[in-house]
GROMACS .gro file of C-alpha atoms in nm:
model
  266
    1MET     CA    1  -0.727  -1.590  -2.410
    2GLU     CA    2  -1.105  -1.558  -2.428
    3LEU     CA    3  -1.253  -1.308  -2.183
    4LEU     CA    4  -1.461  -1.559  -1.984
    5ASP     CA    5  -1.162  -1.792  -1.962
    6ALA     CA    6  -0.954  -1.503  -1.829
    7ILE     CA    7  -1.218  -1.419  -1.569
    8ARG     CA    8  -1.260  -1.780  -1.456
    9SER     CA    9  -0.886  -1.841  -1.433
   10ARG     CA   10  -0.806  -1.517  -1.252
   11ARG     CA   11  -0.594  -1.582  -0.944
   12THR     CA   12  -0.387  -1.403  -0.684
   13THR     CA   13  -0.022  -1.506  -0.698
   14ASN     CA   14   0.108  -1.581  -0.349
   15GLY     CA   15   0.443  -1.717  -0.464
   16PRO     CA   16   0.753  -1.572  -0.633
   17PHE     CA   17   0.783  -1.441  -0.988
   18GLN     CA   18   1.053  -1.496  -1.246
   19PRO     CA   19   1.356  -1.274  -1.175
   20VAL     CA   20   1.325  -1.086  -1.504
   21PRO     CA   21   1.200  -0.732  -1.573
   22VAL     CA   22   0.849  -0.678  -1.704
   23LYS     CA   23   0.879  -0.580  -2.069
   24PRO     CA   24   0.806  -0.212  -2.141
   25GLU     CA   25   0.544  -0.309  -2.399
   26HIS     CA   26   0.368  -0.520  -2.137
   27GLN     CA   27   0.379  -0.236  -1.885
   28ARG     CA   28   0.217  -0.017  -2.147
   29LEU     CA   29  -0.056  -0.275  -2.211
   30LEU     CA   30  -0.133  -0.299  -1.840
   31ILE     CA   31  -0.179   0.076  -1.806
   32GLU     CA   32  -0.374   0.096  -2.131
   33ALA     CA   33  -0.609  -0.171  -2.000
   34ALA     CA   34  -0.654   0.024  -1.678
   35SER     CA   35  -0.721   0.346  -1.865
   36ARG     CA   36  -1.004   0.178  -2.058
   37ALA     CA   37  -1.206   0.124  -1.741
   38PRO     CA   38  -1.526   0.327  -1.704
   39SER     CA   39  -1.523   0.633  -1.481
   40HIS     CA   40  -1.775   0.896  -1.370
   41PHE     CA   41  -1.814   1.148  -1.658
   42ASN     CA   42  -1.493   1.002  -1.802
   43SER     CA   43  -1.306   1.169  -1.516
   44GLN     CA   44  -1.029   0.904  -1.521
   45PRO     CA   45  -0.929   0.978  -1.160
   46TRP     CA   46  -0.657   0.715  -1.140
   47ARG     CA   47  -0.282   0.767  -1.154
   48PHE     CA   48  -0.014   0.499  -1.146
   49VAL     CA   49   0.349   0.463  -1.046
   50LEU     CA   50   0.549   0.179  -1.202
   51ILE     CA   51   0.829   0.094  -0.960
   52GLU     CA   52   1.126  -0.098  -1.097
   53ASP     CA   53   1.411   0.063  -0.902
   54GLU     CA   54   1.563  -0.209  -0.682
   55GLY     CA   55   1.633   0.024  -0.392
   56ILE     CA   56   1.276   0.151  -0.378
   57ARG     CA   57   1.134  -0.199  -0.414
   58ARG     CA   58   1.347  -0.319  -0.124
   59ARG     CA   59   1.240  -0.030   0.098
   60ILE     CA   60   0.874  -0.106   0.026
   61ALA     CA   61   0.941  -0.476   0.083
   62GLU     CA   62   1.099  -0.408   0.421
   63ILE     CA   63   0.795  -0.206   0.526
   64GLY     CA   64   0.564  -0.481   0.400
   65GLY     CA   65   0.745  -0.752   0.595
   66ARG     CA   66   0.774  -0.539   0.908
   67THR     CA   67   0.405  -0.451   0.912
   68MET     CA   68   0.300  -0.810   0.853
   69THR     CA   69   0.511  -0.924   1.149
   70GLN     CA   70   0.375  -0.641   1.365
   71LEU     CA   71   0.010  -0.711   1.282
   72MET     CA   72   0.057  -1.084   1.345
   73GLU     CA   73   0.247  -1.046   1.673
   74GLU     CA   74  -0.008  -0.800   1.811
   75GLY     CA   75  -0.296  -1.024   1.708
   76LYS     CA   76  -0.459  -0.748   1.504
   77PHE     CA   77  -0.445  -0.948   1.181
   78PHE     CA   78  -0.633  -1.242   1.331
   79GLN     CA   79  -0.884  -1.016   1.508
   80ARG     CA   80  -0.970  -0.836   1.185
   81TYR     CA   81  -0.986  -1.135   0.954
   82ARG     CA   82  -1.081  -1.435   1.168
   83LYS     CA   83  -1.422  -1.468   0.998
   84TYR     CA   84  -1.251  -1.552   0.668
   85PHE     CA   85  -1.043  -1.847   0.793
   86ARG     CA   86  -1.153  -2.200   0.702
   87PHE     CA   87  -0.983  -2.501   0.858
   88ASN     CA   88  -1.090  -2.793   0.638
   89GLN     CA   89  -1.233  -2.864   0.296
   90ALA     CA   90  -1.580  -2.942   0.431
   91GLU     CA   91  -1.603  -2.603   0.601
   92LEU     CA   92  -1.484  -2.430   0.286
   93GLU     CA   93  -1.736  -2.620   0.075
   94ALA     CA   94  -2.021  -2.533   0.309
   95ARG     CA   95  -1.946  -2.161   0.316
   96ARG     CA   96  -1.789  -2.129  -0.029
   97ASP     CA   97  -1.597  -1.820   0.076
   98GLY     CA   98  -1.290  -1.728   0.281
   99ILE     CA   99  -0.949  -1.895   0.268
  100LEU     CA  100  -0.835  -2.248   0.347
  101ILE     CA  101  -0.485  -2.263   0.495
  102ASP     CA  102  -0.364  -2.582   0.328
  103GLN     CA  103   0.012  -2.520   0.329
  104LEU     CA  104   0.168  -2.515   0.673
  105PRO     CA  105   0.488  -2.649   0.835
  106ALA     CA  106   0.414  -2.968   1.027
  107PRO     CA  107   0.496  -2.825   1.375
  108LEU     CA  108   0.230  -2.557   1.330
  109ARG     CA  109  -0.059  -2.774   1.215
  110PRO     CA  110  -0.182  -2.875   1.563
  111PHE     CA  111  -0.210  -2.508   1.662
  112ILE     CA  112  -0.389  -2.361   1.362
  113ARG     CA  113  -0.736  -2.374   1.519
  114GLN     CA  114  -0.607  -2.201   1.831
  115VAL     CA  115  -0.476  -1.901   1.642
  116PHE     CA  116  -0.762  -1.675   1.755
  117SER     CA  117  -0.715  -1.737   2.128
  118ASP     CA  118  -0.464  -1.568   2.358
  119ARG     CA  119  -0.297  -1.906   2.408
  120GLY     CA  120  -0.283  -1.964   2.034
  121LEU     CA  121  -0.134  -1.622   1.970
  122TYR     CA  122   0.128  -1.687   2.238
  123LEU     CA  123   0.223  -2.018   2.075
  124MET     CA  124   0.235  -1.865   1.727
  125ASN     CA  125   0.467  -1.591   1.852
  126LYS     CA  126   0.677  -1.844   2.046
  127LEU     CA  127   0.719  -2.051   1.729
  128GLY     CA  128   0.812  -1.743   1.527
  129VAL     CA  129   0.522  -1.760   1.284
  130PRO     CA  130   0.483  -1.380   1.249
  131ARG     CA  131   0.854  -1.345   1.184
  132THR     CA  132   0.844  -1.625   0.926
  133LEU     CA  133   0.553  -1.464   0.744
  134GLY     CA  134   0.720  -1.124   0.756
  135GLU     CA  135   1.045  -1.261   0.616
  136ASP     CA  136   0.862  -1.444   0.339
  137ASN     CA  137   0.667  -1.130   0.253
  138THR     CA  138   0.981  -0.917   0.242
  139LYS     CA  139   1.146  -1.159  -0.002
  140LEU     CA  140   0.838  -1.185  -0.222
  141VAL     CA  141   0.797  -0.810  -0.259
  142ALA     CA  142   1.169  -0.732  -0.290
  143ASN     CA  143   1.214  -0.994  -0.561
  144SER     CA  144   0.908  -0.887  -0.759
  145PRO     CA  145   1.036  -0.707  -1.071
  146LEU     CA  146   0.752  -0.454  -1.072
  147ILE     CA  147   0.550  -0.283  -0.801
  148LEU     CA  148   0.244  -0.087  -0.904
  149ALA     CA  149   0.117   0.201  -0.694
  150VAL     CA  150  -0.242   0.309  -0.758
  151LEU     CA  151  -0.345   0.664  -0.672
  152LEU     CA  152  -0.650   0.885  -0.710
  153THR     CA  153  -0.657   1.257  -0.778
  154LYS     CA  154  -0.796   1.452  -0.483
  155GLU     CA  155  -0.973   1.677  -0.730
  156GLU     CA  156  -1.207   1.382  -0.792
  157TYR     CA  157  -1.158   1.164  -0.486
  158LYS     CA  158  -1.349   1.326  -0.200
  159PRO     CA  159  -1.424   1.050   0.054
  160ASN     CA  160  -1.729   1.221   0.206
  161GLU     CA  161  -1.894   1.296  -0.127
  162LEU     CA  162  -2.048   1.081  -0.400
  163SER     CA  163  -1.748   1.156  -0.620
  164GLY     CA  164  -1.532   0.963  -0.375
  165TYR     CA  165  -1.758   0.660  -0.404
  166TYR     CA  166  -1.756   0.685  -0.783
  167CYS     CA  167  -1.376   0.706  -0.780
  168LEU     CA  168  -1.348   0.386  -0.578
  169LEU     CA  169  -1.578   0.206  -0.821
  170SER     CA  170  -1.369   0.328  -1.114
  171MET     CA  171  -1.043   0.236  -0.947
  172GLY     CA  172  -1.167  -0.116  -0.878
  173MET     CA  173  -1.262  -0.162  -1.242
  174ALA     CA  174  -0.925  -0.027  -1.358
  175VAL     CA  175  -0.738  -0.267  -1.130
  176GLU     CA  176  -0.952  -0.560  -1.248
  177ASN     CA  177  -0.857  -0.473  -1.606
  178ILE     CA  178  -0.491  -0.486  -1.503
  179TRP     CA  179  -0.548  -0.818  -1.326
  180LEU     CA  180  -0.710  -0.981  -1.628
  181THR     CA  181  -0.443  -0.844  -1.860
  182CYS     CA  182  -0.178  -0.999  -1.636
  183GLY     CA  183  -0.333  -1.339  -1.702
  184ASP     CA  184  -0.320  -1.279  -2.076
  185LEU     CA  185   0.050  -1.184  -2.056
  186GLY     CA  186   0.159  -1.482  -1.847
  187MET     CA  187   0.196  -1.261  -1.542
  188GLY     CA  188   0.078  -1.275  -1.183
  189ILE     CA  189  -0.027  -1.005  -0.940
  190GLN     CA  190  -0.078  -0.973  -0.565
  191PHE     CA  191  -0.212  -0.698  -0.339
  192VAL     CA  192   0.049  -0.569  -0.091
  193SER     CA  193  -0.191  -0.479   0.187
  194THR     CA  194  -0.024  -0.480   0.528
  195PRO     CA  195   0.146  -0.136   0.502
  196MET     CA  196  -0.201   0.018   0.462
  197GLU     CA  197  -0.302  -0.117   0.802
  198VAL     CA  198  -0.028   0.069   0.990
  199PRO     CA  199  -0.076   0.445   0.926
  200GLU     CA  200   0.284   0.546   0.996
  201ALA     CA  201   0.409   0.275   0.758
  202TRP     CA  202   0.174   0.400   0.485
  203ASP     CA  203   0.310   0.749   0.540
  204GLU     CA  204   0.662   0.609   0.494
  205ILE     CA  205   0.567   0.470   0.156
  206LYS     CA  206   0.405   0.798   0.054
  207SER     CA  207   0.732   0.969   0.141
  208ILE     CA  208   0.940   0.715  -0.052
  209LEU     CA  209   0.722   0.764  -0.362
  210GLN     CA  210   0.715   1.143  -0.315
  211VAL     CA  211   0.335   1.148  -0.340
  212PRO     CA  212   0.225   1.513  -0.385
  213ASP     CA  213  -0.057   1.674  -0.188
  214ASP     CA  214  -0.303   1.654  -0.479
  215LEU     CA  215  -0.287   1.272  -0.502
  216GLU     CA  216  -0.400   1.001  -0.260
  217LEU     CA  217  -0.207   0.674  -0.249
  218MET     CA  218  -0.469   0.399  -0.250
  219ALA     CA  219  -0.301   0.061  -0.304
  220LEU     CA  220   0.016  -0.129  -0.391
  221TYR     CA  221   0.050  -0.444  -0.601
  222ARG     CA  222   0.347  -0.661  -0.691
  223LEU     CA  223   0.367  -0.805  -1.043
  224GLY     CA  224   0.588  -1.028  -1.253
  225TYR     CA  225   0.601  -1.320  -1.493
  226LEU     CA  226   0.487  -1.654  -1.355
  227PRO     CA  227   0.753  -1.926  -1.329
  228GLU     CA  228   0.688  -2.253  -1.509
  229ASN     CA  229   0.687  -2.440  -1.179
  230GLN     CA  230   0.523  -2.216  -0.922
  231LYS     CA  231   0.662  -2.263  -0.571
  232ARG     CA  232   0.426  -2.201  -0.283
  233PRO     CA  233   0.529  -2.005   0.028
  234ARG     CA  234   0.592  -2.194   0.353
  235ILE     CA  235   0.254  -2.078   0.482
  236ASP     CA  236  -0.011  -2.051   0.212
  237TRP     CA  237  -0.382  -2.087   0.141
  238THR     CA  238  -0.633  -2.150  -0.135
  239SER     CA  239  -0.941  -1.942  -0.210
  240SER     CA  240  -1.082  -2.075  -0.537
  241GLN     CA  241  -1.433  -2.154  -0.408
  242ARG     CA  242  -1.715  -1.922  -0.517
  243LYS     CA  243  -2.066  -1.895  -0.380
  244ARG     CA  244  -2.342  -2.065  -0.577
  245MET     CA  245  -2.581  -1.857  -0.784
  246SER     CA  246  -2.853  -1.939  -0.531
  247GLN     CA  247  -2.643  -1.768  -0.263
  248LEU     CA  248  -2.595  -1.455  -0.470
  249VAL     CA  249  -2.893  -1.379  -0.692
  250TYR     CA  250  -3.260  -1.283  -0.660
  251ARG     CA  251  -3.523  -1.223  -0.929
  252ASP     CA  252  -3.700  -0.886  -0.932
  253VAL     CA  253  -3.727  -0.847  -0.553
  254ILE     CA  254  -3.533  -0.978  -0.255
  255SER     CA  255  -3.706  -1.264  -0.076
  256PRO     CA  256  -3.638  -1.635  -0.009
  257GLU     CA  257  -3.884  -1.726  -0.285
  258THR     CA  258  -3.703  -1.524  -0.552
  259ARG     CA  259  -3.360  -1.676  -0.506
  260TRP     CA  260  -3.189  -1.828  -0.808
  261PRO     CA  261  -3.281  -2.200  -0.811
  262GLU     CA  262  -3.040  -2.425  -0.625
  263ASP     CA  263  -2.797  -2.617  -0.845
  264PRO     CA  264  -2.564  -2.839  -0.638
  265SER     CA  265  -2.346  -2.911  -0.942
  266VAL     CA  266  -2.233  -2.547  -0.971
   0.00000   0.00000   0.00000
């Protein structure tokens, strides 16, 4: 696959993977790609854990599902991320960012716009939406053949210093290399984020992975081979829109006059 094609076709996989292990040679390629990312003074602050053990994957999956349900039921998820929700194609086209929830069970569709109100949250909980999402998330993570934990060395990662900022830049580039390599290998990848939002749950995962004091657990991803016919979850969204160049770029200095010329076709 050509590089630009890989970048343009990059996607997050919200659905299930094939129930087959990720080949060792492909695991090696993923980590090699990550290791080729740039880092401050070639410090290479990243470390990785490749998790294939079914018992560990299931424990992480249970935490992922539990935290998703908790965040939804308490309304914290919607409070934090409401600005990213789009409710129709016209709104998505106008903003060209965020997510459009386009896959939803019929009984829930009339309530989707009310999700950010107290009444809407009550109805969502009454209809069991948080539980449904949590159950779906548990299954997705548990049935993913590979979970990747990304860590940074505390020798380099110091959050209150410039080195911490540089480490985050490097980590992001390493993960992007993994993401693009997944596309080349016929694989998918998804960020497992909800455990990070509940501190005690994140501590559970650190304990499960036996993370030592000199490393900081930063992120979890689930990976696997894409099925020929990809099945979407019961509740799902699309996020393929990208902002136009005129919304992103200036020439030389930042002012309305120096924006990239508008091109409606892009």
